[in-house]
Coordinates of C-alpha atoms in Angstrom, one line a residue:
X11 CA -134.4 29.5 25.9
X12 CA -134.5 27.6 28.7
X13 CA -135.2 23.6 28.1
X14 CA -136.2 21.7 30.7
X15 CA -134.7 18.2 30.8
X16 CA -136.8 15.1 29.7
X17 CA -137.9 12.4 32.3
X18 CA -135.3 9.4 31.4
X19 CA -136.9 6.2 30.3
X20 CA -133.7 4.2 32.0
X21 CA -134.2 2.1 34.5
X22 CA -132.0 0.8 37.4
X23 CA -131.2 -2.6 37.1
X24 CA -130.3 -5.0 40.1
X25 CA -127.3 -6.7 39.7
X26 CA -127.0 -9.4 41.8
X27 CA -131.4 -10.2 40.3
X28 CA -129.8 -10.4 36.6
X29 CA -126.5 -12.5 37.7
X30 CA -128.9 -15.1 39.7
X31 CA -131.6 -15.9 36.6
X32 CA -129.4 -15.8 33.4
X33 CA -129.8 -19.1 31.8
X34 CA -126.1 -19.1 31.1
X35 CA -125.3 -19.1 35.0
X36 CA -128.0 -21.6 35.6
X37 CA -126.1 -24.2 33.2
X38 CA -122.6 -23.2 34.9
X39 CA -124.2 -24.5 38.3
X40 CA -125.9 -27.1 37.0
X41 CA -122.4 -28.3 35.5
X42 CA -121.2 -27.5 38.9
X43 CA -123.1 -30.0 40.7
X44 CA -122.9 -33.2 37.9
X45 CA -119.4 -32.0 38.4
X46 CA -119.1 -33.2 42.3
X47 CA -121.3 -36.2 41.4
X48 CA -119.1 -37.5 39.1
X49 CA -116.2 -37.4 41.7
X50 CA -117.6 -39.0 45.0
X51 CA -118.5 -41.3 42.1
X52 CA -115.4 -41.9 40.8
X53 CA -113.7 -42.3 44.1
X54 CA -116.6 -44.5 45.2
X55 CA -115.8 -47.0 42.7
X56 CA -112.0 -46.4 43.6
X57 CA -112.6 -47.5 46.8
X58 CA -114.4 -50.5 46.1
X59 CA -111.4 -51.6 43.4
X60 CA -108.7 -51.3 46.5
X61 CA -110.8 -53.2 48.8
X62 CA -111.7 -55.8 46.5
X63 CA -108.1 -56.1 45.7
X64 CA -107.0 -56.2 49.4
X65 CA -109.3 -59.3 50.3
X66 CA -108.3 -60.8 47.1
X67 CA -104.5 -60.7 48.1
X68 CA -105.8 -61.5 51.6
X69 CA -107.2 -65.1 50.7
X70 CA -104.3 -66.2 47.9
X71 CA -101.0 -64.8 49.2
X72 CA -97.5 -65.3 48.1
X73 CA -97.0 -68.9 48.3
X74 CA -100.2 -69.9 47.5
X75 CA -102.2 -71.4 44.5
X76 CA -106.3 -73.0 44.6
X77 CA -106.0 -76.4 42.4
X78 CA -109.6 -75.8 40.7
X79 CA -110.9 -78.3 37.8
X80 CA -110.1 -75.5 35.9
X81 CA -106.5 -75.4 36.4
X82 CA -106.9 -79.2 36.3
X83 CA -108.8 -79.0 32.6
X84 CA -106.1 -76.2 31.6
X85 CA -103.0 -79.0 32.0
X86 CA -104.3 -81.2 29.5
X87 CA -104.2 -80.3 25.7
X88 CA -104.1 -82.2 22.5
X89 CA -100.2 -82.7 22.7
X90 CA -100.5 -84.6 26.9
X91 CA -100.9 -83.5 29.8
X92 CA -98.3 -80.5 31.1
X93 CA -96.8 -81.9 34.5
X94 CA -97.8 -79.6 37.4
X95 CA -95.7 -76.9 38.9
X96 CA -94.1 -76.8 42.7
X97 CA -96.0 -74.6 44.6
X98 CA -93.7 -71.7 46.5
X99 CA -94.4 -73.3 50.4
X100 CA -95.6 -76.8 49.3
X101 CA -93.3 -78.6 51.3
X102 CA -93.4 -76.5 54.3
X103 CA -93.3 -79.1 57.2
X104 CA -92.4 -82.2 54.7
X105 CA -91.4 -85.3 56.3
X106 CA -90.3 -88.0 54.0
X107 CA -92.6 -91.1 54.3
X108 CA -95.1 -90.9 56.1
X109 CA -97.0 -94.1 57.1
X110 CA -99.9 -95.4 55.3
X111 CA -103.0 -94.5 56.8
X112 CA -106.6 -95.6 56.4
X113 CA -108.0 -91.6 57.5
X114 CA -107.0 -88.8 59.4
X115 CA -109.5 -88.1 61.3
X116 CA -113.2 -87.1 59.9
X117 CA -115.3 -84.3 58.2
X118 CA -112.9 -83.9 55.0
X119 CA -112.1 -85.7 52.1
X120 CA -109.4 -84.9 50.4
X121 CA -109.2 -86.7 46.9
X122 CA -107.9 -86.2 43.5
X123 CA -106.6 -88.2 40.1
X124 CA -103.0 -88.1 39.4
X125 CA -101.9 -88.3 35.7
X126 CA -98.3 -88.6 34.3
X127 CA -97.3 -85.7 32.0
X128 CA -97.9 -86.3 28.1
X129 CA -99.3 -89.8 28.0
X130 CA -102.0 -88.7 30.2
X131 CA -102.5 -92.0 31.7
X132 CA -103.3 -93.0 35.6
X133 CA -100.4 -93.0 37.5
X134 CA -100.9 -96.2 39.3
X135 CA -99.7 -97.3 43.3
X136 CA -98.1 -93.7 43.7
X137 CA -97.3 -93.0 47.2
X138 CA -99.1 -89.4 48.3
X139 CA -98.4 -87.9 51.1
X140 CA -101.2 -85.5 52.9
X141 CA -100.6 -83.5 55.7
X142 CA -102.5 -80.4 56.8
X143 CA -103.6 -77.8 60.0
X144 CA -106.1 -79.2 62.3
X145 CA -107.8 -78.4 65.5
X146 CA -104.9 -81.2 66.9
X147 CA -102.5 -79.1 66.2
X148 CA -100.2 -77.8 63.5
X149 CA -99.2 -78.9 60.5
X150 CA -95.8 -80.7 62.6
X151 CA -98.4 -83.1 64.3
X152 CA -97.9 -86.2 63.6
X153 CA -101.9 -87.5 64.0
X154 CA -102.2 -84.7 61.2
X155 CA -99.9 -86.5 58.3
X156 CA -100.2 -89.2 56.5
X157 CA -99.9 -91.1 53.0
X158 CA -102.3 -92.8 50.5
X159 CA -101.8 -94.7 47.4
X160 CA -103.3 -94.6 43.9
X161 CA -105.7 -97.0 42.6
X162 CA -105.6 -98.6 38.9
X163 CA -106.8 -95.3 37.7
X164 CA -105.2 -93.2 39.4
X165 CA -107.5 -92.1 42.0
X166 CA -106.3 -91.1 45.6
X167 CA -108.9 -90.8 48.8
X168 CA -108.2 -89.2 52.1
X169 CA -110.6 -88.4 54.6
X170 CA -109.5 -86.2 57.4
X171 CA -110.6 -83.7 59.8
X172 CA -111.5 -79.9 59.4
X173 CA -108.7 -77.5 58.0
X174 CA -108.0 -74.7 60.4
X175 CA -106.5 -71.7 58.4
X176 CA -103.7 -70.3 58.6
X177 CA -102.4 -66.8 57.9
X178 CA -106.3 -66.7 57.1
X179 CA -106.1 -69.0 53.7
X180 CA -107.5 -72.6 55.0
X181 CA -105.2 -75.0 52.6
X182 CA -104.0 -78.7 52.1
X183 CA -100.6 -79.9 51.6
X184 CA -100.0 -82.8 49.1
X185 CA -97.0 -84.2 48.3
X186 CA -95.2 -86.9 45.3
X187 CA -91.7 -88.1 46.3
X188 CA -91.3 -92.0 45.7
X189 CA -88.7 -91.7 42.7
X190 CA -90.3 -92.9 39.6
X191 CA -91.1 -88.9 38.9
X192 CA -90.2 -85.9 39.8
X193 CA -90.7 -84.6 43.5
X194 CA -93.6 -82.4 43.7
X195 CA -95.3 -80.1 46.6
X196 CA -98.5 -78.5 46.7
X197 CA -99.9 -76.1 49.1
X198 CA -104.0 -75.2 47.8
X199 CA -105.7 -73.1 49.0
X200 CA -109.6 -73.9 50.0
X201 CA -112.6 -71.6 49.6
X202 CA -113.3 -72.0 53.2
X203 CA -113.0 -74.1 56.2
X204 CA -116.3 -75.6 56.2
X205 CA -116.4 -77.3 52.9
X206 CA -116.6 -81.4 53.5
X207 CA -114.8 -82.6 50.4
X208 CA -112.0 -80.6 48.3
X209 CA -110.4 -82.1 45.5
X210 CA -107.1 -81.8 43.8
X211 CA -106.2 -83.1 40.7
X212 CA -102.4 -83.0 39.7
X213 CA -100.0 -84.3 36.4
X214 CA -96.3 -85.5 37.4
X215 CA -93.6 -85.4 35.5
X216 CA -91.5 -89.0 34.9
X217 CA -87.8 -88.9 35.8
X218 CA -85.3 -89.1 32.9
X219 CA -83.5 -92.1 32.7

């Protein structure tokens, strides 16, 4: 008996058509892409970490510190007044006694309270010396270097002309050495070169007899 062989109901399936549309290859490139999203956002923000770093580093170097009132607030507690740290290149260019002068030039004032360490009290007729980087020249010049002294409550007043930075971090120096306490040198940093009054506030230490 001879059978003759029934049409086939199969039919021929394209493979690449069924590869393209299963939902389970949609989600793998979907994945995919928030993949490489989340990367060029991760280094994006990588990026923007170092070079906030670098400028940071930039403006307050090694030897370098920004007296801020904060800093200022943060030396006196409940138990006195901590005395104020050396700064690493505060005395850069020091020369011992520098004559009184009644300005420096114009366009900045530098001023500031000076208070001994735990009485907190005004340190009174202290000698500060001020000396600084100025279109005149450097901070060697003689025109750019000068002292002050305290008033009854403490308060020193400098006015002198622009800051030109240097090694691009525009700063002041300021300077205690008369004896009654402890030599101290300060090197802070400004915010920029065209602010017209910067103030620094600093605690000495007395000298033990």
């Amino acid at each position: 008996m001879n059978r003759n062989p029934k049409p086939t109901d199969r039919q021929t399936v394209n493979p690449s058509h069924h590869s393209n549309n299963h939902p389970s290859n949609t989600h793998r490139r979907s994945k995919s892409r928030s993949s490489r999203v989340m990367t060029v956002f991760g280094l994006g923000s990588l990026v923007a970490i170092i070079a906030a770093v670098s400028l940071t580093s930039e403006r307050d170097g090694p030897g370098s510190q920004s007296l801020t009132a904060s800093i200022s607030a943060a030396s006196t507690s409940a138990s006195g007044c901590v005395a104020t740290e050396t700064m690493p290149g505060g005395d850069n260019f020091y020369v011992p006694n520098a004559p009184l002068v009644e300005d420096l030039g114009s366009d900045l004032i530098v001023e500031g309270t000076v208070r001994e360490a735990g009485t907190c009290e005004p340190v009174r007729d202290a000698r500060i010396q001020i000396w600084l980087n100025t279109a005149r020249g450097g901070e060697g010049e003689p025109s750019n270097r000068g002292s002050v002294m305290t008033d009854e409550n403490g308060f020193y007043r400098l006015e002198t002309s622009p800051v030109v930075s240097q090694f691009g971090q525009p700063h002041v120096h300021i300077a205690y050495d008369d004896g009654d306490y402890r030599s101290l040198f300060l090197r802070s940093v400004m915010e920029s070169e065209d602010v017209s009054s910067f103030t620094v506030d600093f605690v000495l230490e007395p000298v033990d007899e």
